[in-house]
Coordinates of C-alpha atoms in Angstrom, one line a residue:
M25 CA 0.0 0.0 0.0
R26 CA 2.8 2.4 0.8
R27 CA 4.7 1.9 -2.5
D28 CA 1.8 1.8 -4.9
P29 CA -1.5 2.7 -3.2
K30 CA -3.6 2.7 -6.4
T31 CA -2.5 -0.8 -7.4
A32 CA -2.9 -2.1 -3.8
A33 CA -6.4 -0.5 -3.6
D34 CA -7.5 -2.0 -6.9
W35 CA -6.2 -5.4 -5.9
W36 CA -7.8 -5.3 -2.4
L37 CA -11.1 -4.4 -3.9
A38 CA -10.9 -7.1 -6.5
Q39 CA -10.2 -9.7 -3.8
A40 CA -13.2 -8.7 -1.6
A41 CA -16.2 -10.9 -1.8
Q42 CA -19.5 -9.2 -2.5
G43 CA -20.4 -8.9 1.2
E44 CA -16.9 -7.6 2.0
R45 CA -16.7 -4.7 -0.5
S46 CA -18.1 -2.1 1.8
Q47 CA -15.5 -2.9 4.5
A48 CA -12.8 -2.9 1.8
F49 CA -13.8 0.6 0.6
F50 CA -13.7 1.7 4.3
N51 CA -10.2 0.3 4.9
I52 CA -8.8 1.4 1.6
A53 CA -10.0 5.0 2.1
Q54 CA -9.0 5.2 5.7
Q55 CA -5.4 4.0 5.1
W56 CA -4.8 5.8 1.8
A57 CA -6.3 9.1 2.9
S58 CA -3.9 9.0 5.9
M59 CA -1.0 8.7 3.5
D60 CA -2.1 10.9 0.5
I61 CA -5.5 12.5 0.9
K62 CA -5.5 13.9 -2.6
A63 CA -4.7 10.7 -4.5
A64 CA -7.2 8.7 -2.2
G65 CA -9.9 11.2 -3.0
E66 CA -9.3 11.0 -6.8
W67 CA -9.4 7.2 -6.6
L68 CA -12.6 7.2 -4.5
N69 CA -14.3 9.6 -6.9
Q70 CA -13.7 7.1 -9.7
Q71 CA -15.5 4.3 -7.9
G72 CA -19.0 5.7 -8.6
N73 CA -21.9 6.1 -6.2
S74 CA -23.3 3.1 -4.3
E75 CA -24.0 2.1 -0.8
E76 CA -20.8 0.1 -0.6
V77 CA -18.7 3.1 -1.7
D78 CA -20.4 5.2 1.0
S79 CA -18.4 3.5 3.7
G80 CA -15.2 4.6 1.9
R81 CA -16.6 8.1 1.6
Y82 CA -17.3 8.0 5.4
A83 CA -13.8 6.9 6.2
F84 CA -12.3 9.5 3.8
A85 CA -14.4 12.3 5.4
D86 CA -13.4 11.2 8.8
V87 CA -9.6 11.4 8.0
A88 CA -10.1 14.6 6.0
M89 CA -11.7 16.3 9.0
E90 CA -8.3 16.5 10.7
H91 CA -6.7 18.1 7.6
D92 CA -9.4 20.1 5.8
P93 CA -12.8 20.4 7.4
V94 CA -14.4 22.0 4.3
T95 CA -13.4 19.2 2.1
A96 CA -14.5 16.7 4.7
M97 CA -18.0 18.2 4.8
K98 CA -18.2 18.0 1.0
W99 CA -17.4 14.4 1.1
A100 CA -19.8 13.8 4.0
E101 CA -22.6 15.4 1.9
S102 CA -21.8 13.0 -0.9
I103 CA -22.7 9.9 1.2
T104 CA -26.1 8.6 0.1
Q105 CA -26.9 6.8 3.4
P106 CA -28.1 9.1 6.1
T107 CA -27.0 6.7 8.8
L108 CA -23.4 7.1 7.7
R109 CA -23.6 10.8 6.6
N110 CA -25.0 12.1 9.9
P111 CA -22.2 10.9 12.2
V112 CA -19.5 12.6 10.0

């Protein structure tokens, strides 16, 4: 993940079973955003909109809150599930 986060993220997501993809998005976004928030956001934006991607957006917004609250709020607003959006 440290040497090539995009390749690692793509591999991690491809390995995740259907029921594990939401957690994979969360873990990827949390770890990657901690290392390179801009690149993580770009990758996450390319993943489309779905409930499973929402968990990644939640993790991303949570990490972004420490660095850039305005950006974090924009990401939080993009979460489609109110139960995830409201805690951010």
